[in-house]
Coordinates of C-alpha atoms in Angstrom, one line a residue:
M31 CA -32.1 -53.4 34.6
G32 CA -29.3 -55.5 36.3
R33 CA -28.7 -57.1 32.9
K34 CA -28.3 -53.9 31.1
S35 CA -26.1 -52.6 34.0
G36 CA -23.8 -55.7 33.5
T37 CA -23.6 -55.1 29.7
K38 CA -22.5 -51.4 30.3
T39 CA -19.9 -52.5 32.6
T40 CA -18.5 -55.1 30.2
L41 CA -18.3 -52.7 27.4
F42 CA -16.6 -50.2 29.6
F43 CA -13.7 -52.6 30.5
L44 CA -13.5 -53.7 26.8
L45 CA -13.2 -50.0 25.7
I46 CA -10.5 -49.5 28.3
S47 CA -8.5 -52.5 27.0
L48 CA -8.8 -51.5 23.5
I49 CA -7.4 -48.0 24.2
S50 CA -4.5 -49.5 26.2
L51 CA -3.6 -51.8 23.4
L52 CA -3.8 -49.1 20.7
A53 CA -1.5 -46.9 22.9
F54 CA 1.3 -49.4 22.7
A55 CA 0.9 -51.1 19.3
P56 CA 3.2 -50.0 16.4
V57 CA 1.9 -47.5 14.0
F58 CA 2.2 -48.5 10.3
A59 CA 2.4 -46.0 7.4
P60 CA 2.9 -47.7 4.2
L61 CA 4.7 -45.8 1.5
P62 CA 3.0 -45.5 -1.8
S63 CA 4.0 -48.2 -4.2
F64 CA 3.1 -49.4 -7.7
S65 CA 2.2 -52.8 -6.3
S66 CA 0.2 -54.2 -3.4
H67 CA 2.2 -57.4 -2.9
Y68 CA 5.3 -57.9 -1.1
S69 CA 7.8 -60.9 -0.9
L70 CA 11.3 -61.0 0.3
S71 CA 13.7 -61.7 -2.6
P72 CA 16.2 -64.6 -2.3
R73 CA 18.8 -62.0 -2.7
H74 CA 17.7 -60.2 0.6
R75 CA 17.4 -63.6 2.4
H76 CA 20.9 -64.8 1.4
H77 CA 23.0 -61.7 1.4
H78 CA 21.6 -59.5 4.0
H79 CA 19.7 -61.9 6.4
R80 CA 17.1 -59.1 7.0
K81 CA 14.9 -60.0 9.9
V82 CA 11.3 -60.1 8.8
V83 CA 8.7 -58.9 11.2
T84 CA 5.3 -60.3 10.6
S85 CA 2.3 -58.1 11.2
T86 CA -1.2 -57.9 10.3
V87 CA -0.5 -55.1 7.8
A88 CA 1.8 -56.0 4.7
V89 CA 4.4 -53.3 4.3
K90 CA 6.4 -53.1 1.1
P91 CA 9.9 -51.2 1.4
R92 CA 10.2 -48.9 -1.6
S93 CA 13.5 -49.2 -3.1
F94 CA 15.6 -49.3 -6.3
E95 CA 19.1 -50.7 -5.9
I96 CA 22.1 -52.1 -7.8
D97 CA 23.5 -55.4 -6.3
D98 CA 24.8 -58.6 -7.7
D99 CA 25.2 -56.9 -11.2
K100 CA 21.6 -56.8 -11.3
F101 CA 18.8 -54.1 -10.7
W102 CA 16.6 -54.7 -7.8
K103 CA 13.2 -53.0 -7.5
D104 CA 11.5 -53.4 -4.0
G105 CA 13.7 -56.3 -3.3
E106 CA 13.0 -58.2 -6.6
F107 CA 15.2 -58.7 -9.6
F108 CA 14.2 -56.0 -12.2
R109 CA 15.3 -55.5 -15.8
I110 CA 15.1 -52.1 -17.5
I111 CA 13.3 -52.3 -20.9
G112 CA 13.0 -48.6 -21.5
G113 CA 12.8 -46.1 -24.2
D114 CA 13.7 -42.3 -24.8
L115 CA 10.6 -40.1 -25.3
H116 CA 11.4 -36.5 -24.7
Y117 CA 8.4 -34.6 -23.2
F118 CA 9.6 -31.3 -25.0
R119 CA 9.3 -33.0 -28.4
V120 CA 5.8 -33.9 -27.8
L121 CA 2.8 -31.7 -27.2
P122 CA 1.2 -32.3 -23.7
Q123 CA -2.0 -33.4 -25.1
Y124 CA -0.3 -36.2 -26.8
W125 CA 2.0 -37.3 -23.9
E126 CA -0.4 -40.0 -22.6
D127 CA -1.2 -41.2 -26.0
R128 CA 2.6 -41.8 -26.8
L129 CA 3.3 -43.2 -23.3
V130 CA 0.4 -45.7 -23.7
R131 CA 1.8 -46.9 -27.0
A132 CA 5.3 -47.2 -25.3
K133 CA 3.8 -49.4 -22.6
A134 CA 2.0 -51.5 -25.4
L135 CA 5.6 -52.1 -26.8
G136 CA 6.4 -53.7 -23.6
L137 CA 8.5 -50.8 -22.0
N138 CA 8.6 -50.4 -18.1
T139 CA 10.9 -47.2 -18.3
I140 CA 11.1 -43.9 -20.0
Q141 CA 14.1 -41.9 -20.3
T142 CA 14.1 -38.2 -20.9
Y143 CA 16.3 -35.3 -21.3
V144 CA 15.8 -32.0 -19.5
P145 CA 17.0 -29.0 -21.9
W146 CA 18.2 -26.1 -19.9
N147 CA 17.6 -23.6 -22.8
L148 CA 13.9 -24.6 -22.8
H149 CA 13.5 -23.9 -19.2
E150 CA 15.6 -20.7 -19.0
P151 CA 15.5 -19.2 -22.5
Q152 CA 16.8 -15.9 -21.0
P153 CA 18.9 -15.4 -17.7
G154 CA 16.5 -15.7 -14.8
K155 CA 13.4 -16.2 -17.0
L156 CA 12.0 -19.7 -16.0
V157 CA 9.6 -21.7 -18.0
F158 CA 8.0 -24.8 -16.6
E159 CA 4.5 -24.4 -18.1
G160 CA 2.9 -26.0 -21.5
I161 CA 5.5 -28.1 -23.3
A162 CA 8.1 -27.4 -20.7
D163 CA 5.7 -28.8 -17.8
L164 CA 8.3 -31.4 -16.6
V165 CA 6.5 -31.9 -13.3
S166 CA 3.1 -32.9 -15.1
F167 CA 5.1 -35.4 -17.2
L168 CA 6.5 -37.1 -14.3
K169 CA 3.1 -37.2 -12.6
L170 CA 1.8 -38.8 -15.8
C171 CA 4.5 -41.4 -15.9
H172 CA 3.7 -42.3 -12.4
K173 CA 0.0 -42.6 -13.1
L174 CA 0.7 -44.9 -16.0
D175 CA 3.2 -47.0 -13.6
I176 CA 6.2 -46.2 -15.8
L177 CA 9.6 -45.6 -14.3
V178 CA 11.8 -42.8 -15.4
M179 CA 15.5 -42.3 -16.0
L180 CA 15.9 -38.5 -15.8
R181 CA 19.0 -36.7 -17.8
P182 CA 19.0 -33.3 -16.4
G183 CA 22.2 -32.3 -18.1
P184 CA 23.5 -29.7 -17.8
Y185 CA 24.5 -30.7 -21.3
I186 CA 22.2 -33.2 -23.1
C187 CA 23.3 -33.3 -26.9
G188 CA 20.2 -34.9 -28.2
E189 CA 20.3 -33.2 -31.6
W190 CA 19.0 -30.3 -29.6
D191 CA 20.1 -26.6 -30.1
L192 CA 23.6 -26.2 -28.4
G193 CA 23.0 -29.5 -26.8
G194 CA 20.5 -28.0 -24.3
F195 CA 22.6 -25.1 -23.3
P196 CA 21.0 -21.7 -23.3
A197 CA 22.7 -19.7 -26.2
W198 CA 23.0 -16.8 -23.9
L199 CA 25.8 -18.6 -22.2
L200 CA 27.8 -17.8 -25.4
A201 CA 27.5 -14.0 -24.9
I202 CA 29.1 -14.1 -21.6
E203 CA 32.6 -12.3 -21.4
P204 CA 35.1 -13.6 -20.7
P205 CA 33.9 -16.6 -22.6
L206 CA 32.9 -19.5 -20.5
K207 CA 34.5 -22.9 -20.7
L208 CA 31.3 -24.9 -21.0
R209 CA 31.4 -28.6 -19.8
S210 CA 34.3 -28.0 -17.6
S211 CA 35.4 -26.9 -14.0
D212 CA 35.5 -23.3 -15.1
P213 CA 34.2 -21.6 -11.8
A214 CA 32.1 -19.1 -13.8
Y215 CA 30.4 -21.9 -15.7
L216 CA 30.0 -23.9 -12.5
R217 CA 28.1 -21.1 -10.7
L218 CA 25.6 -21.1 -13.5
V219 CA 25.2 -24.8 -13.4
D220 CA 24.8 -24.6 -9.7
N221 CA 22.1 -22.0 -9.9
W222 CA 20.3 -24.0 -12.7
W223 CA 20.4 -27.5 -10.7
G224 CA 19.4 -25.4 -7.7
I225 CA 16.2 -24.7 -9.4
L226 CA 15.7 -28.0 -11.3
L227 CA 16.6 -30.7 -8.9
P228 CA 14.5 -29.6 -6.0
K229 CA 11.6 -29.7 -8.4
V230 CA 12.2 -33.4 -9.4
A231 CA 13.3 -34.6 -5.9
P232 CA 9.8 -35.5 -4.7
F233 CA 9.5 -37.8 -7.7
L234 CA 12.4 -40.0 -6.9
Y235 CA 11.4 -43.6 -6.4
N236 CA 12.4 -43.8 -2.7
N237 CA 10.1 -40.7 -2.2
G238 CA 7.2 -42.4 -3.8
G239 CA 7.7 -41.2 -7.5
P240 CA 9.0 -42.8 -10.8
I241 CA 12.4 -41.6 -11.0
I242 CA 15.0 -44.5 -10.5
M243 CA 18.2 -43.0 -11.8
V244 CA 19.5 -39.5 -12.6
Q245 CA 22.1 -39.0 -15.2
I246 CA 25.4 -36.9 -14.8
E247 CA 26.4 -34.9 -18.0
N248 CA 26.1 -37.1 -21.4
E249 CA 28.8 -38.8 -23.3
F250 CA 31.4 -36.6 -21.7
G251 CA 34.3 -39.0 -22.8
S252 CA 33.6 -37.9 -26.3
Y253 CA 34.3 -34.4 -25.4
G254 CA 36.7 -33.9 -22.5
D255 CA 38.6 -35.3 -19.6
D256 CA 37.7 -33.1 -16.4
K257 CA 37.2 -35.3 -13.4
A258 CA 36.9 -32.3 -11.1
Y259 CA 33.9 -31.2 -13.2
L260 CA 32.2 -34.7 -13.0
H261 CA 32.9 -34.8 -9.3
H262 CA 31.4 -31.4 -9.0
L263 CA 28.2 -32.5 -10.7
V264 CA 28.0 -35.8 -8.4
K265 CA 28.3 -33.7 -5.2
L266 CA 25.7 -31.1 -6.5
A267 CA 23.2 -33.8 -7.5
Q268 CA 23.6 -35.6 -4.0
G269 CA 23.1 -32.3 -2.3
H270 CA 19.8 -31.9 -3.7
L271 CA 18.6 -35.4 -4.2
G272 CA 20.4 -37.2 -1.4
D273 CA 23.0 -39.9 -1.3
G274 CA 20.5 -42.8 -2.1
I275 CA 19.8 -41.8 -5.6
I276 CA 21.6 -43.8 -8.4
L277 CA 23.6 -41.4 -10.5
Y278 CA 24.7 -42.7 -13.8
T279 CA 26.9 -41.7 -16.9
T280 CA 26.5 -42.7 -20.5
D281 CA 29.6 -43.2 -22.8
G282 CA 30.4 -44.8 -26.0
G283 CA 31.4 -48.3 -25.5
S284 CA 35.3 -47.9 -25.9
R285 CA 37.9 -47.8 -23.3
E286 CA 39.0 -44.3 -24.2
N287 CA 35.4 -42.9 -23.9
L288 CA 34.9 -44.5 -20.4
E289 CA 38.4 -43.6 -19.2
K290 CA 37.5 -40.0 -19.9
G291 CA 33.8 -39.7 -19.4
T292 CA 33.0 -41.4 -16.1
I293 CA 34.3 -42.1 -12.5
R294 CA 35.6 -45.3 -11.5
G295 CA 34.0 -46.9 -8.5
D296 CA 30.7 -46.5 -6.8
A297 CA 30.1 -42.6 -7.2
V298 CA 28.2 -43.3 -10.3
F299 CA 26.9 -46.1 -12.4
S300 CA 28.7 -46.4 -15.7
T301 CA 26.6 -47.3 -18.6
V302 CA 27.3 -47.6 -22.4
D303 CA 26.0 -47.0 -25.8
F304 CA 27.3 -48.5 -28.9
T305 CA 26.4 -49.1 -32.7
T306 CA 23.2 -51.2 -33.1
G307 CA 24.4 -54.7 -34.4
D308 CA 27.7 -54.6 -32.3
D309 CA 28.3 -57.7 -30.0
P310 CA 27.1 -56.2 -26.8
W311 CA 28.7 -58.6 -24.4
P312 CA 32.4 -57.7 -24.8
I313 CA 31.3 -53.9 -24.2
F314 CA 29.3 -55.0 -21.2
K315 CA 32.5 -56.7 -19.8
L316 CA 34.5 -53.5 -20.5
Q317 CA 31.7 -51.6 -18.6
K318 CA 32.3 -53.7 -15.5
E319 CA 35.8 -52.5 -15.0
F320 CA 34.4 -48.9 -14.5
N321 CA 31.9 -50.0 -12.0
A322 CA 32.4 -51.2 -8.3
P323 CA 32.3 -55.1 -7.8
G324 CA 28.6 -56.2 -8.1
K325 CA 27.5 -52.9 -9.3
S326 CA 27.5 -53.3 -13.1
P327 CA 24.3 -54.6 -14.5
P328 CA 24.7 -54.7 -18.2
L329 CA 22.7 -51.7 -19.7
S330 CA 22.8 -50.1 -23.1
S331 CA 21.3 -46.8 -21.9
E332 CA 21.0 -45.7 -25.7
F333 CA 20.0 -48.6 -28.0
Y334 CA 19.6 -47.1 -31.4
T335 CA 16.4 -47.9 -33.2
G336 CA 17.2 -45.4 -35.9
W337 CA 19.3 -42.3 -36.5
L338 CA 19.1 -38.6 -37.0
T339 CA 18.8 -36.8 -40.3
H340 CA 20.5 -33.6 -41.5
W341 CA 19.0 -31.3 -44.0
G342 CA 19.6 -32.5 -47.6
E343 CA 19.8 -36.1 -46.5
K344 CA 17.3 -38.9 -47.1
N345 CA 15.4 -39.8 -43.9
A346 CA 17.5 -42.3 -41.9
K347 CA 16.1 -45.7 -42.0
T348 CA 17.0 -48.9 -39.9
G349 CA 15.8 -52.4 -40.8
A350 CA 13.2 -53.8 -38.4
D351 CA 14.4 -57.3 -38.2
F352 CA 18.1 -56.0 -37.9
T353 CA 16.9 -53.8 -35.0
A354 CA 15.0 -56.6 -33.2
S355 CA 17.8 -59.2 -33.6
A356 CA 20.2 -56.7 -32.0
L357 CA 18.0 -56.2 -29.0
E358 CA 17.4 -60.0 -28.6
K359 CA 21.2 -60.3 -28.2
I360 CA 20.9 -58.1 -25.0
L361 CA 17.8 -59.4 -23.6
S362 CA 18.5 -63.1 -24.1
Q363 CA 21.2 -62.8 -21.4
N364 CA 19.2 -60.8 -18.8
G365 CA 20.8 -57.6 -20.1
S366 CA 19.0 -54.2 -20.0
A367 CA 18.3 -51.7 -22.7
V368 CA 16.8 -48.3 -23.4
L369 CA 15.6 -47.7 -26.9
Y370 CA 17.0 -44.4 -28.5
M371 CA 14.3 -43.4 -29.6
V372 CA 11.1 -45.2 -28.8
H373 CA 9.4 -42.1 -30.0
G374 CA 11.3 -39.2 -31.6
G375 CA 8.6 -36.5 -31.9
T376 CA 9.4 -33.0 -33.3
N377 CA 12.0 -30.3 -32.9
F378 CA 9.5 -27.4 -32.5
G379 CA 10.4 -23.8 -33.2
F380 CA 14.1 -23.3 -33.7
Y381 CA 15.2 -26.0 -31.3
N382 CA 16.9 -28.3 -33.8
G383 CA 20.7 -28.8 -33.3
A384 CA 23.5 -29.3 -35.8
N385 CA 26.7 -31.4 -36.2
T386 CA 30.0 -30.7 -37.8
G387 CA 32.2 -33.1 -39.9
V388 CA 35.9 -33.0 -40.2
D389 CA 36.1 -29.2 -39.3
E390 CA 33.8 -26.4 -38.4
S391 CA 33.0 -25.4 -41.9
D392 CA 31.5 -28.8 -42.5
Y393 CA 28.2 -27.8 -40.9
K394 CA 25.1 -30.1 -40.8
P395 CA 21.9 -28.7 -39.3
D396 CA 19.4 -31.2 -38.2
I397 CA 15.8 -31.4 -39.8
T398 CA 12.7 -30.3 -37.8
S399 CA 11.5 -33.8 -37.6
Y400 CA 12.9 -36.1 -35.1
D401 CA 11.0 -39.1 -36.3
Y402 CA 14.4 -41.1 -35.8
D403 CA 12.8 -44.2 -37.6
A404 CA 11.5 -45.0 -34.1
P405 CA 9.0 -47.8 -33.5
I406 CA 6.5 -45.1 -32.6
S407 CA 6.6 -42.7 -35.5
E408 CA 6.4 -38.9 -35.4
S409 CA 2.7 -38.9 -35.8
G410 CA 2.3 -41.7 -33.2
D411 CA 1.7 -44.6 -35.6
V412 CA 2.6 -48.0 -34.4
E413 CA 1.2 -50.1 -37.3
N414 CA 4.7 -50.8 -38.7
A415 CA 7.2 -53.6 -39.0
K416 CA 9.7 -52.2 -36.6
F417 CA 7.0 -51.7 -33.7
N418 CA 5.9 -55.2 -34.2
A419 CA 9.4 -56.8 -34.4
L420 CA 10.6 -55.2 -31.4
R421 CA 7.4 -56.0 -29.5
R422 CA 7.8 -59.8 -30.4
V423 CA 11.3 -59.7 -28.9
I424 CA 10.3 -57.9 -25.7
E425 CA 7.2 -60.1 -25.3
L426 CA 9.6 -63.2 -25.0
H427 CA 11.6 -61.7 -22.2
T428 CA 8.6 -60.3 -20.2
A429 CA 6.8 -62.4 -17.6
A430 CA 3.5 -60.4 -17.6
S431 CA 1.4 -60.2 -20.8
L432 CA 1.7 -57.0 -22.6
P433 CA -1.1 -54.4 -23.0
S434 CA -3.0 -54.4 -26.3
V435 CA -1.6 -52.1 -29.0
P436 CA -3.9 -48.9 -29.8
S437 CA -4.7 -48.4 -33.4
D438 CA -3.1 -45.5 -35.2
N439 CA -5.0 -42.1 -35.1
G440 CA -7.0 -41.2 -38.0
K441 CA -5.6 -38.7 -40.5
M442 CA -7.1 -36.8 -43.4
G443 CA -5.9 -34.8 -46.4
Y444 CA -7.1 -31.3 -47.2
G445 CA -6.1 -30.7 -50.7
P446 CA -3.9 -28.1 -52.3
I447 CA -2.6 -25.3 -50.0
Q448 CA -3.6 -21.9 -51.0
L449 CA -1.2 -19.2 -50.1
Q450 CA -2.0 -15.6 -49.4
K451 CA 0.6 -12.8 -49.6
T452 CA 0.6 -11.2 -46.1
A453 CA 3.6 -8.9 -46.1
F454 CA 7.1 -8.1 -47.3
L455 CA 9.8 -8.1 -44.7
F456 CA 10.9 -4.8 -45.5
D457 CA 7.3 -3.3 -45.2
L458 CA 6.9 -4.5 -41.7
L459 CA 6.6 -1.5 -39.4
D460 CA 5.0 -2.1 -36.1
N461 CA 5.5 -0.1 -32.9
I462 CA 9.0 0.9 -33.5
N463 CA 11.1 0.3 -30.3
P464 CA 14.4 2.0 -30.4
A465 CA 15.5 -0.5 -27.7
D466 CA 15.3 -3.2 -30.2
V467 CA 18.0 -1.7 -32.3
V468 CA 21.8 -2.2 -31.4
E469 CA 24.4 0.0 -33.0
S470 CA 28.1 -0.9 -33.3
E471 CA 31.1 0.0 -35.2
N472 CA 31.4 -3.7 -36.2
P473 CA 28.9 -6.5 -36.6
L474 CA 28.0 -8.3 -33.3
S475 CA 27.0 -11.9 -32.9
M476 CA 23.3 -12.7 -32.4
E477 CA 23.8 -13.9 -29.0
S478 CA 25.5 -10.5 -28.0
V479 CA 22.5 -8.7 -29.0
G480 CA 20.0 -11.0 -27.1
Q481 CA 18.9 -12.9 -30.2
M482 CA 19.1 -16.7 -29.5
F483 CA 17.0 -18.2 -32.6
G484 CA 15.7 -17.0 -35.9
F485 CA 17.0 -14.1 -38.0
L486 CA 19.1 -10.9 -37.4
L487 CA 19.0 -8.1 -39.8
Y488 CA 22.3 -6.2 -40.2
V489 CA 22.2 -2.7 -41.9
S490 CA 24.9 -0.6 -43.1
E491 CA 25.6 1.7 -46.0
Y492 CA 28.3 2.5 -48.6
A493 CA 29.2 5.0 -51.4
P494 CA 28.2 4.0 -54.9
K495 CA 30.8 3.6 -57.5
D496 CA 30.7 3.1 -61.2
D497 CA 32.4 -0.3 -61.2
K498 CA 30.8 -3.4 -59.5
S499 CA 31.6 -3.9 -56.0
V500 CA 32.6 -7.1 -54.2
L501 CA 31.1 -7.9 -50.8
L502 CA 33.2 -10.4 -48.6
I503 CA 32.0 -11.8 -45.4
P504 CA 34.6 -14.3 -44.1
E505 CA 32.6 -15.7 -41.4
V506 CA 28.8 -16.0 -41.4
H507 CA 26.8 -18.4 -39.3
D508 CA 24.8 -19.7 -40.9
R509 CA 23.2 -18.3 -44.0
A510 CA 22.9 -14.7 -45.3
Q511 CA 20.7 -13.1 -47.8
V512 CA 21.9 -9.7 -49.1
F513 CA 19.8 -6.7 -50.2
T514 CA 20.6 -3.4 -51.4
L515 CA 18.6 -0.1 -51.7
C516 CA 19.2 3.2 -53.3
H517 CA 17.0 5.8 -51.6
S518 CA 17.2 8.3 -54.4
E519 CA 15.5 6.1 -57.0
D520 CA 11.9 7.2 -57.5
N521 CA 10.6 3.7 -57.9
S522 CA 12.6 2.0 -55.4
R523 CA 10.2 1.0 -52.6
R524 CA 11.9 -2.0 -51.3
P525 CA 15.5 -3.4 -51.2
T526 CA 16.6 -5.5 -54.0
R527 CA 17.8 -9.1 -53.4
V528 CA 21.4 -9.4 -54.7
G529 CA 22.2 -13.1 -53.5
S530 CA 23.3 -15.1 -50.6
I531 CA 26.5 -16.1 -48.6
D532 CA 26.7 -19.0 -46.2
R533 CA 29.3 -20.7 -43.9
L534 CA 29.3 -23.8 -46.4
S535 CA 30.3 -22.2 -49.6
S536 CA 31.0 -18.8 -51.2
K537 CA 31.9 -16.0 -48.9
K538 CA 32.0 -13.3 -51.6
L539 CA 29.1 -11.7 -53.6
G540 CA 29.2 -9.2 -56.3
L541 CA 27.0 -6.1 -55.7
P542 CA 25.5 -4.6 -59.0
N543 CA 26.2 -1.4 -60.4
A544 CA 24.0 1.5 -59.1
K545 CA 23.9 5.0 -60.2
C546 CA 22.7 6.4 -56.9
A547 CA 22.6 10.0 -55.8
S548 CA 23.1 9.0 -52.1
N549 CA 24.6 6.3 -50.2
I550 CA 23.3 2.8 -50.7
S551 CA 21.9 0.8 -47.8
L552 CA 23.2 -2.6 -47.4
F553 CA 20.9 -5.2 -45.6
V554 CA 22.3 -8.6 -44.5
L555 CA 19.5 -10.9 -43.3
V556 CA 21.3 -13.7 -41.3
E557 CA 19.6 -17.1 -40.6
N558 CA 20.5 -19.2 -37.6
Q559 CA 19.9 -22.8 -38.7
G560 CA 20.8 -24.4 -35.3
H561 CA 23.6 -24.3 -32.7
V562 CA 26.1 -27.2 -33.0
N563 CA 25.1 -29.6 -30.2
Y564 CA 27.9 -32.2 -30.4
G565 CA 31.8 -32.4 -30.9
P566 CA 34.7 -30.0 -30.7
Y567 CA 33.0 -27.0 -32.3
M568 CA 30.1 -26.4 -29.9
F569 CA 31.2 -22.9 -29.2
D570 CA 29.0 -22.0 -32.3
K571 CA 27.9 -18.3 -32.1
K572 CA 25.6 -17.1 -34.9
G573 CA 25.3 -14.1 -37.3
I574 CA 28.2 -12.1 -38.7
L575 CA 31.2 -13.2 -36.9
S576 CA 33.9 -11.3 -38.7
S577 CA 34.5 -7.9 -40.3
V578 CA 32.6 -7.2 -43.5
F579 CA 34.7 -6.1 -46.5
L580 CA 33.7 -4.0 -49.3
D581 CA 36.2 -4.0 -52.3
G582 CA 39.0 -4.9 -49.8
S583 CA 38.0 -2.3 -47.1
I584 CA 36.2 -3.0 -43.7
L585 CA 32.7 -1.7 -43.8
H586 CA 32.0 0.1 -40.4
G587 CA 28.8 1.6 -38.8
W588 CA 26.2 -1.4 -38.3
K589 CA 22.7 -1.4 -36.9
M590 CA 21.3 -4.8 -35.9
I591 CA 17.5 -5.5 -35.6
P592 CA 16.4 -8.9 -34.1
I593 CA 13.8 -10.9 -36.0
P594 CA 13.1 -13.8 -33.6
F595 CA 9.7 -15.2 -34.8
H596 CA 8.9 -16.5 -31.4
N597 CA 5.3 -16.6 -32.2
L598 CA 3.9 -16.3 -35.8
N599 CA 0.7 -15.1 -34.3
E600 CA 2.3 -11.7 -33.4
V601 CA 3.6 -9.6 -36.3
P602 CA 7.4 -9.1 -35.8
K603 CA 8.2 -5.7 -34.3
I604 CA 10.9 -4.6 -36.7
N605 CA 12.6 -1.3 -37.3
L606 CA 14.4 -1.4 -40.6
I607 CA 16.5 1.5 -39.8
I608 CA 15.8 3.3 -43.1
E609 CA 16.0 7.0 -42.8
A610 CA 12.4 8.4 -42.5
A611 CA 13.0 10.8 -45.3
H612 CA 13.8 7.9 -47.7
S613 CA 11.3 5.3 -46.2
R614 CA 8.5 4.0 -48.2
F615 CA 6.4 1.5 -46.1
I616 CA 3.1 -0.4 -46.9
T617 CA 1.5 -0.8 -43.6
V618 CA -2.0 -2.0 -44.5
S619 CA -0.9 -5.6 -44.5
T620 CA 0.9 -5.6 -41.3
Q621 CA -2.3 -4.4 -39.4
R622 CA -3.8 -7.8 -40.2
E623 CA -3.8 -10.1 -37.2
L624 CA -1.9 -13.3 -38.0
K625 CA -4.5 -15.7 -36.7
D626 CA -4.2 -19.2 -35.2
K627 CA -3.9 -22.2 -37.4
S628 CA -1.8 -20.3 -40.0
V629 CA 1.3 -21.1 -42.1
C630 CA 3.6 -18.2 -42.9
L631 CA 6.2 -18.6 -45.4
Y632 CA 9.3 -16.3 -45.8
F633 CA 10.4 -16.2 -49.5
Q634 CA 13.1 -13.7 -50.6
G635 CA 11.9 -11.1 -48.2
M636 CA 8.1 -11.8 -48.5
F637 CA 5.6 -13.3 -46.2
L638 CA 3.0 -15.7 -47.3
K639 CA 0.1 -17.0 -45.2
Y640 CA -1.9 -20.3 -45.4
Q641 CA -4.8 -20.6 -43.0
H642 CA -6.9 -23.7 -42.4
S643 CA -8.3 -25.6 -39.4
S644 CA -6.6 -28.8 -40.3
L645 CA -3.5 -29.2 -42.4
A646 CA -1.4 -31.8 -44.2
I647 CA 1.7 -30.8 -46.1
S648 CA 3.9 -32.6 -48.5
L649 CA 7.1 -31.1 -49.5
S650 CA 9.0 -32.3 -52.6
R651 CA 12.0 -30.0 -52.3
M652 CA 14.6 -31.1 -50.0
Q653 CA 16.1 -27.5 -50.1
T654 CA 12.9 -26.1 -48.6
R655 CA 13.4 -25.7 -44.8
F656 CA 10.7 -25.4 -42.3
M657 CA 10.3 -25.0 -38.6
I658 CA 7.2 -26.4 -36.9
L659 CA 6.5 -23.7 -34.4
S660 CA 3.2 -25.2 -32.8
Y661 CA 0.2 -27.0 -33.5
H662 CA -3.0 -27.6 -31.3
S663 CA -5.4 -30.5 -31.5
V664 CA -7.2 -33.1 -29.5
V665 CA -7.2 -35.7 -32.4
G666 CA -4.9 -35.5 -35.4
V667 CA -2.7 -32.7 -36.6
K668 CA -4.8 -29.6 -36.4
G669 CA -3.8 -26.0 -36.3
L670 CA -0.4 -26.6 -37.4
Q671 CA 1.9 -23.5 -37.6
L672 CA 4.8 -23.4 -39.7
L673 CA 7.6 -21.1 -40.8
M674 CA 8.9 -22.1 -44.1
I675 CA 12.1 -20.7 -45.6
L676 CA 12.2 -21.3 -49.3
T677 CA 15.5 -21.2 -51.0

């Protein structure tokens, strides 16, 4: 009994001692990190003489900094070998597949834009689900140990409709001065970033996430010279993200672009882009002039692996060895680079942008594909010369061994496409909603009637005459198909196509003679082929933007009916504004549900449909435009849904 009593007394005093020790011991709460090891870098030992406190628990401070003209991640030298991969150009079920392939190329960082128009398609209507689920994309990058350079705009360019701006900005009166310190414009930017930036703040690197830098605007030096605007964006970003975040700008590698497009000093980190093949080091030397001393690690934030393609052009191609050799010149001297693009993806729906040439009339819409001749192709293929050449270069300048390269996903061909007539445009009559119809004495722009993408049907009428009439539309963006209809003709069930007018060529069109007992209805179906996303002509409204002249006189009295094609699984709700007494509609075909996994084609006012569980399409006519609206699959391209516009 005595022995047991002594043991209890000893345990009691040991317990008291342990409690006392814990009460005064420091509490360690390690921050989440990508690595479980910590070593103090020579930089920290030499420059900052930081006191190292040893303990039984290894704590790694989480930081991403710029010093000594180098990047420092968690106190150790770090080189960015990154690539642009835009979450909104890849379906969510393929995000991980594409990111894994980017890691196999040797990349440690992904750069992505955030398009305002995708997330706020209508004022106050916010979308952060599906392909717009930015938060899930950031979480996936973190899971895969990939850092992120975020480009939240508000302007992104990116060959994306209106450079990422919502087209409804163009409908605001008085007109906004986009990309400027215009107070009305800044209020909208403040509101948008007030929604967006708090969503991404938890994903900053110092907060345990993957985001190491956030871009301010994009290539502003190629557009304007408004320092008050840039300073406003810096203050706004810091207000939401904190002073510790690295903010950066990207500008073309010339003195003029940098003078106009960035802020000297340490408010932002000024990066450059330039033509692939240019000698990078004189440009990096120029870059240093616009950064504070010691704050200019050489970084090409857009190293072009390929180029964009406009409608009617051959697909842009860049040589594999040429591209790899240009990258070697940067990496061989400890420079950093972000491949633009590592994987281009697809401009789904009507989100493709457009460029202009020497003037506004030299309009060049971008194609639906954003393959960009990137090392990871639009379909995710990596078994190609460019991927292999770039990987060999990156592997030479990476200490750790690269992950193995996944095989290309399997593909199948499904034979000829059989098309089925679904409906004529002018036969569609489904739940007429008078609120969809806008009436005006003169034509209004698409944006003014709430139509941001797709088609807008303009309807008016004129008195018949014996001689041929001449229709003139001085300004139409971008392409108009013209139809006429005489209501008094017994066999006239649908309008007759007369021809087309577009912004690139003829503005006049002869209307045929018509012996008609009543007024003739005029239908002008205008297609928006993509808002201009770059250059001085970005204020690119769509639709009929001028008066319409018939035989030299202005034609008044217009009705406008939106045809957005947001979802081809839903029959468009269209009121053709043909007087009920004169209307002749076929409604049987419009009652059929447009099912998933279908292809709908619009051809001279007629809709065709192809339906298959899987689909592979080869187009031989470059003048055939098509918009990929959606597709759904676990493996391969299945359930592809297209809108084709044959001309």
